């Protein structure tokens, strides 16, 4: 019979108990996530008494903390714009998942993701019904569930090296966003931490490492917050209290370090005057394109009004006029009447117009979402036409249509599938080379960067928010702010209904229009001809941070195996 590890004590689960005395028994070192323990002396009177190891937050606390994490993250984004809430939300989720089982961490992550994305994406159900909103929110929450599971899994790493908690939190968030930005069906990068930082100093970090570096900084700050507040620091004593204050001060420093990053137009070149025409639609909703002629007429008339103001000396002569996505849902290359109307507007304003148009073809049941440069007196320049490279799945095309129809026959409301373009949106308008992206494409790092490396001096986002609301429009404008700083380019967003406006290379918004109204805004912009560090390094900061995340997950597996081995080596009751 084996010798009892602690005579005169009751032994169970690796713990010796007698009255209030508790001793955890282990041989072979520290068990990750628990207090250092030693073998129990055979003489009960000499047995060391240790405090019970700290565990995860009680479930009754962790569940509300996870829900609160999502809601706190929500208010960091437009239309609320409380950017400082983002690291707090990160900290709440990290605390809720720490030291939990992986499945429990996944569940808590899912709750946080649902609390964030259900209200953040509420605009998707305004005119399309509940199903797209529910499915999209659930799919995004599922990826945040993986983040919660990973946070629980890497707990041994954090417990062994407490100083690593902020960095671990940062790389896990970057990895989560990298996955959401790519899968499924090309991903959906909405709700990235970087897109909540429009008014924060952290936005300036985009000039060094793009959106991934901004996300990393915000998540590191959140990791510092949870490291400062985690329960073991409350043990007391001046030394421990200072150990809690240090991470809190560091969190403030991380959020402020962006002030040291210089931002502005990269290179700096000539100036041009650009006008944005927001023609508005007869009514919001999916049937806005049933009023296709009225929408086209609105944009033509607004441009003619602009031309009259220019002729009267009330506005400067524009070098370029930008119309939004869906300004002409009548194919102007096939409809002579539509093409003639656009030509009249271009001739009147004496400037090329970048027209957002829906084109029929190239095949039956297909269409294209395009930006066409329409030159005064010359008509459409098909050599300077951009076709949207990332059509929105289930909105602009339906993947696996037969399977999707079994889920909902609503997919047949998408009558034609938009065909993706195959080259970056670099449009030479003469006075300026434009980097054009259409609508949701602004959320994708590579699609915007390709235009800058292709020679774009000015970034243009053509969008149609008529099927959504002002919250969606402002969330999209926040993405334009990140891109402007990231690439050192003056930028603009042109919307059918709002919000349209200009964004400086420092991220500041100018001349923002109202929502659901007709407006024309114009501004002189300085063109960029250089490249920021973020433009030069491209995807590599994200790759490096994701690689570190993978290494941390693998390291946690090693520590977990060692812990399992230590537990198997415990002396058990014979």
mmCIF file of C-alpha atoms in Angstrom, residues 324-510:
data_model
loop_
_atom_site.group_PDB
_atom_site.id
_atom_site.type_symbol
_atom_site.label_atom_id
_atom_site.label_comp_id
_atom_site.label_asym_id
_atom_site.label_seq_id
_atom_site.Cartn_x
_atom_site.Cartn_y
_atom_site.Cartn_z
ATOM 1 C CA UNK A 324 -21.285 58.094 -55.320
ATOM 2 C CA UNK A 325 -21.895 54.415 -55.857
ATOM 3 C CA UNK A 326 -25.261 53.741 -57.560
ATOM 4 C CA UNK A 327 -25.554 57.323 -58.805
ATOM 5 C CA UNK A 328 -26.578 55.730 -62.106
ATOM 6 C CA UNK A 329 -28.184 52.319 -61.799
ATOM 7 C CA UNK A 330 -29.174 52.749 -65.425
ATOM 8 C CA UNK A 331 -26.200 51.396 -67.370
ATOM 9 C CA UNK A 332 -24.892 54.574 -69.050
ATOM 10 C CA UNK A 333 -22.826 52.518 -71.492
ATOM 11 C CA UNK A 334 -25.994 50.876 -72.849
ATOM 12 C CA UNK A 335 -28.566 53.622 -72.315
ATOM 13 C CA UNK A 336 -27.963 56.535 -74.677
ATOM 14 C CA UNK A 337 -30.318 58.731 -72.644
ATOM 15 C CA UNK A 338 -28.475 58.099 -69.375
ATOM 16 C CA UNK A 339 -25.095 58.646 -71.031
ATOM 17 C CA UNK A 340 -26.316 61.882 -72.584
ATOM 18 C CA UNK A 341 -27.517 63.206 -69.203
ATOM 19 C CA UNK A 342 -24.143 62.505 -67.612
ATOM 20 C CA UNK A 343 -22.353 64.101 -70.557
ATOM 21 C CA UNK A 344 -24.436 67.273 -70.157
ATOM 22 C CA UNK A 345 -23.455 67.491 -66.491
ATOM 23 C CA UNK A 346 -19.736 66.961 -67.249
ATOM 24 C CA UNK A 347 -19.764 69.588 -69.971
ATOM 25 C CA UNK A 348 -21.534 72.094 -67.727
ATOM 26 C CA UNK A 349 -19.143 71.693 -64.825
ATOM 27 C CA UNK A 350 -16.107 71.526 -67.169
ATOM 28 C CA UNK A 351 -14.495 68.705 -65.198
ATOM 29 C CA UNK A 352 -14.361 64.916 -65.399
ATOM 30 C CA UNK A 353 -16.926 63.104 -63.245
ATOM 31 C CA UNK A 354 -16.167 59.827 -61.504
ATOM 32 C CA UNK A 355 -19.575 58.179 -61.884
ATOM 33 C CA UNK A 356 -20.726 55.296 -59.704
ATOM 34 C CA UNK A 357 -22.726 53.052 -62.033
ATOM 35 C CA UNK A 358 -24.168 49.558 -62.272
ATOM 36 C CA UNK A 359 -23.339 47.942 -65.602
ATOM 37 C CA UNK A 360 -25.172 45.052 -67.246
ATOM 38 C CA UNK A 361 -23.108 41.957 -68.015
ATOM 39 C CA UNK A 362 -20.620 40.723 -68.995
ATOM 40 C CA UNK A 363 -22.745 37.570 -69.056
ATOM 41 C CA UNK A 364 -26.442 36.785 -68.629
ATOM 42 C CA UNK A 365 -27.613 37.257 -65.055
ATOM 43 C CA UNK A 366 -24.466 39.225 -64.234
ATOM 44 C CA UNK A 367 -23.655 42.851 -63.483
ATOM 45 C CA UNK A 368 -20.741 45.038 -62.433
ATOM 46 C CA UNK A 369 -20.418 47.750 -59.808
ATOM 47 C CA UNK A 370 -18.130 50.323 -61.394
ATOM 48 C CA UNK A 371 -16.597 53.751 -61.126
ATOM 49 C CA UNK A 372 -16.409 55.266 -64.627
ATOM 50 C CA UNK A 373 -14.462 58.405 -65.463
ATOM 51 C CA UNK A 374 -16.684 60.588 -67.674
ATOM 52 C CA UNK A 375 -14.721 63.317 -69.429
ATOM 53 C CA UNK A 376 -16.401 66.521 -70.624
ATOM 54 C CA UNK A 377 -16.891 66.423 -74.375
ATOM 55 C CA UNK A 378 -15.343 62.961 -74.675
ATOM 56 C CA UNK A 379 -17.670 60.730 -72.678
ATOM 57 C CA UNK A 380 -16.720 57.575 -70.756
ATOM 58 C CA UNK A 381 -13.026 56.710 -70.585
ATOM 59 C CA UNK A 382 -13.178 52.924 -70.358
ATOM 60 C CA UNK A 383 -9.424 52.742 -69.835
ATOM 61 C CA UNK A 384 -10.001 54.596 -66.551
ATOM 62 C CA UNK A 385 -12.841 52.477 -65.182
ATOM 63 C CA UNK A 386 -12.715 50.604 -61.885
ATOM 64 C CA UNK A 387 -14.855 47.524 -61.256
ATOM 65 C CA UNK A 388 -15.479 46.590 -57.633
ATOM 66 C CA UNK A 389 -13.145 43.741 -56.677
ATOM 67 C CA UNK A 390 -14.958 42.569 -53.553
ATOM 68 C CA UNK A 391 -18.719 42.336 -54.139
ATOM 69 C CA UNK A 392 -20.646 41.748 -50.919
ATOM 70 C CA UNK A 393 -21.771 38.112 -50.552
ATOM 71 C CA UNK A 394 -25.540 37.611 -50.202
ATOM 72 C CA UNK A 395 -26.093 41.261 -51.138
ATOM 73 C CA UNK A 396 -24.348 41.828 -54.472
ATOM 74 C CA UNK A 397 -23.955 38.167 -55.325
ATOM 75 C CA UNK A 398 -25.172 34.918 -53.783
ATOM 76 C CA UNK A 399 -22.572 32.200 -53.217
ATOM 77 C CA UNK A 400 -23.972 28.682 -53.177
ATOM 78 C CA UNK A 401 -27.329 30.053 -54.296
ATOM 79 C CA UNK A 402 -29.137 26.698 -54.262
ATOM 80 C CA UNK A 403 -28.009 25.992 -50.712
ATOM 81 C CA UNK A 404 -28.747 29.560 -49.599
ATOM 82 C CA UNK A 405 -32.262 29.312 -51.044
ATOM 83 C CA UNK A 406 -32.981 26.406 -48.695
ATOM 84 C CA UNK A 407 -32.227 28.745 -45.779
ATOM 85 C CA UNK A 408 -34.240 31.664 -47.144
ATOM 86 C CA UNK A 409 -35.931 32.386 -50.446
ATOM 87 C CA UNK A 410 -35.067 36.055 -49.845
ATOM 88 C CA UNK A 411 -31.762 35.409 -51.620
ATOM 89 C CA UNK A 412 -33.659 35.572 -54.907
ATOM 90 C CA UNK A 413 -34.135 39.295 -54.319
ATOM 91 C CA UNK A 414 -30.536 39.487 -55.556
ATOM 92 C CA UNK A 415 -31.516 38.931 -59.180
ATOM 93 C CA UNK A 416 -28.071 39.215 -60.733
ATOM 94 C CA UNK A 417 -24.658 38.302 -59.418
ATOM 95 C CA UNK A 418 -22.066 41.053 -59.542
ATOM 96 C CA UNK A 419 -18.821 40.034 -61.165
ATOM 97 C CA UNK A 420 -15.616 41.052 -59.387
ATOM 98 C CA UNK A 421 -13.055 43.241 -61.093
ATOM 99 C CA UNK A 422 -9.479 42.097 -61.501
ATOM 100 C CA UNK A 423 -7.342 45.229 -61.073
ATOM 101 C CA UNK A 424 -6.870 47.935 -58.414
ATOM 102 C CA UNK A 425 -8.924 51.102 -58.603
ATOM 103 C CA UNK A 426 -6.220 53.411 -59.928
ATOM 104 C CA UNK A 427 -7.967 56.048 -62.071
ATOM 105 C CA UNK A 428 -6.005 58.742 -63.923
ATOM 106 C CA UNK A 429 -8.280 61.788 -64.027
ATOM 107 C CA UNK A 430 -5.658 64.093 -65.500
ATOM 108 C CA UNK A 431 -5.113 66.587 -62.692
ATOM 109 C CA UNK A 432 -5.088 63.782 -60.110
ATOM 110 C CA UNK A 433 -4.642 60.017 -59.949
ATOM 111 C CA UNK A 434 -7.419 58.613 -57.805
ATOM 112 C CA UNK A 435 -7.369 55.469 -55.671
ATOM 113 C CA UNK A 436 -10.982 54.321 -55.914
ATOM 114 C CA UNK A 437 -12.666 51.739 -53.692
ATOM 115 C CA UNK A 438 -16.390 51.104 -53.536
ATOM 116 C CA UNK A 439 -18.449 50.917 -50.351
ATOM 117 C CA UNK A 440 -17.393 48.099 -47.968
ATOM 118 C CA UNK A 441 -14.056 47.714 -49.749
ATOM 119 C CA UNK A 442 -12.675 50.486 -47.539
ATOM 120 C CA UNK A 443 -12.655 47.980 -44.660
ATOM 121 C CA UNK A 444 -10.146 45.701 -46.421
ATOM 122 C CA UNK A 445 -6.489 46.624 -45.940
ATOM 123 C CA UNK A 446 -5.118 45.204 -49.181
ATOM 124 C CA UNK A 447 -7.742 46.667 -51.505
ATOM 125 C CA UNK A 448 -6.929 50.201 -50.380
ATOM 126 C CA UNK A 449 -3.154 49.717 -50.262
ATOM 127 C CA UNK A 450 -3.109 48.383 -53.829
ATOM 128 C CA UNK A 451 -4.357 51.719 -55.121
ATOM 129 C CA UNK A 452 -1.602 53.657 -53.333
ATOM 130 C CA UNK A 453 1.195 51.371 -54.479
ATOM 131 C CA UNK A 454 -0.345 51.693 -57.942
ATOM 132 C CA UNK A 455 0.175 55.458 -57.915
ATOM 133 C CA UNK A 456 -2.951 56.925 -56.278
ATOM 134 C CA UNK A 457 -2.485 60.473 -54.979
ATOM 135 C CA UNK A 458 -5.962 60.788 -53.480
ATOM 136 C CA UNK A 459 -8.238 58.141 -51.914
ATOM 137 C CA UNK A 460 -11.910 58.056 -52.936
ATOM 138 C CA UNK A 461 -14.639 55.902 -51.410
ATOM 139 C CA UNK A 462 -17.818 55.737 -53.479
ATOM 140 C CA UNK A 463 -20.661 54.371 -51.399
ATOM 141 C CA UNK A 464 -24.424 54.030 -51.251
ATOM 142 C CA UNK A 465 -25.967 54.149 -47.781
ATOM 143 C CA UNK A 466 -29.583 54.377 -48.965
ATOM 144 C CA UNK A 467 -30.327 50.863 -47.688
ATOM 145 C CA UNK A 468 -28.827 51.539 -44.251
ATOM 146 C CA UNK A 469 -28.770 54.419 -41.758
ATOM 147 C CA UNK A 470 -26.583 57.200 -40.432
ATOM 148 C CA UNK A 471 -24.830 54.884 -37.941
ATOM 149 C CA UNK A 472 -23.542 52.688 -40.783
ATOM 150 C CA UNK A 473 -22.446 55.758 -42.731
ATOM 151 C CA UNK A 474 -20.482 57.132 -39.792
ATOM 152 C CA UNK A 475 -18.877 53.747 -39.144
ATOM 153 C CA UNK A 476 -17.743 53.737 -42.761
ATOM 154 C CA UNK A 477 -16.384 57.275 -42.512
ATOM 155 C CA UNK A 478 -14.355 56.130 -39.482
ATOM 156 C CA UNK A 479 -12.679 53.567 -41.734
ATOM 157 C CA UNK A 480 -11.819 56.293 -44.241
ATOM 158 C CA UNK A 481 -10.062 58.141 -41.404
ATOM 159 C CA UNK A 482 -7.867 55.112 -40.723
ATOM 160 C CA UNK A 483 -6.988 54.767 -44.418
ATOM 161 C CA UNK A 484 -6.104 58.439 -44.766
ATOM 162 C CA UNK A 485 -3.605 58.256 -41.898
ATOM 163 C CA UNK A 486 -2.346 54.814 -42.891
ATOM 164 C CA UNK A 487 -1.307 55.916 -46.379
ATOM 165 C CA UNK A 488 -0.722 59.646 -45.880
ATOM 166 C CA UNK A 489 -3.397 60.552 -48.416
ATOM 167 C CA UNK A 490 -6.148 63.121 -48.386
ATOM 168 C CA UNK A 491 -9.370 61.143 -48.762
ATOM 169 C CA UNK A 492 -13.063 61.587 -49.365
ATOM 170 C CA UNK A 493 -16.290 59.622 -49.099
ATOM 171 C CA UNK A 494 -19.089 60.242 -51.594
ATOM 172 C CA UNK A 495 -22.485 58.821 -50.626
ATOM 173 C CA UNK A 496 -25.856 58.923 -52.339
ATOM 174 C CA UNK A 497 -27.610 59.999 -49.122
ATOM 175 C CA UNK A 498 -24.781 60.804 -46.654
ATOM 176 C CA UNK A 499 -22.539 60.949 -44.885
ATOM 177 C CA UNK A 500 -20.166 62.455 -47.479
ATOM 178 C CA UNK A 501 -17.090 64.494 -46.655
ATOM 179 C CA UNK A 502 -13.349 64.969 -46.804
ATOM 180 C CA UNK A 503 -10.696 63.478 -44.530
ATOM 181 C CA UNK A 504 -7.228 64.951 -44.171
ATOM 182 C CA UNK A 505 -4.100 62.823 -44.047
ATOM 183 C CA UNK A 506 -4.104 63.452 -40.287
ATOM 184 C CA UNK A 507 -7.545 61.830 -39.958
ATOM 185 C CA UNK A 508 -9.562 65.001 -39.449
ATOM 186 C CA UNK A 509 -12.982 65.204 -41.094
ATOM 187 C CA UNK A 510 -14.069 68.329 -42.985
#
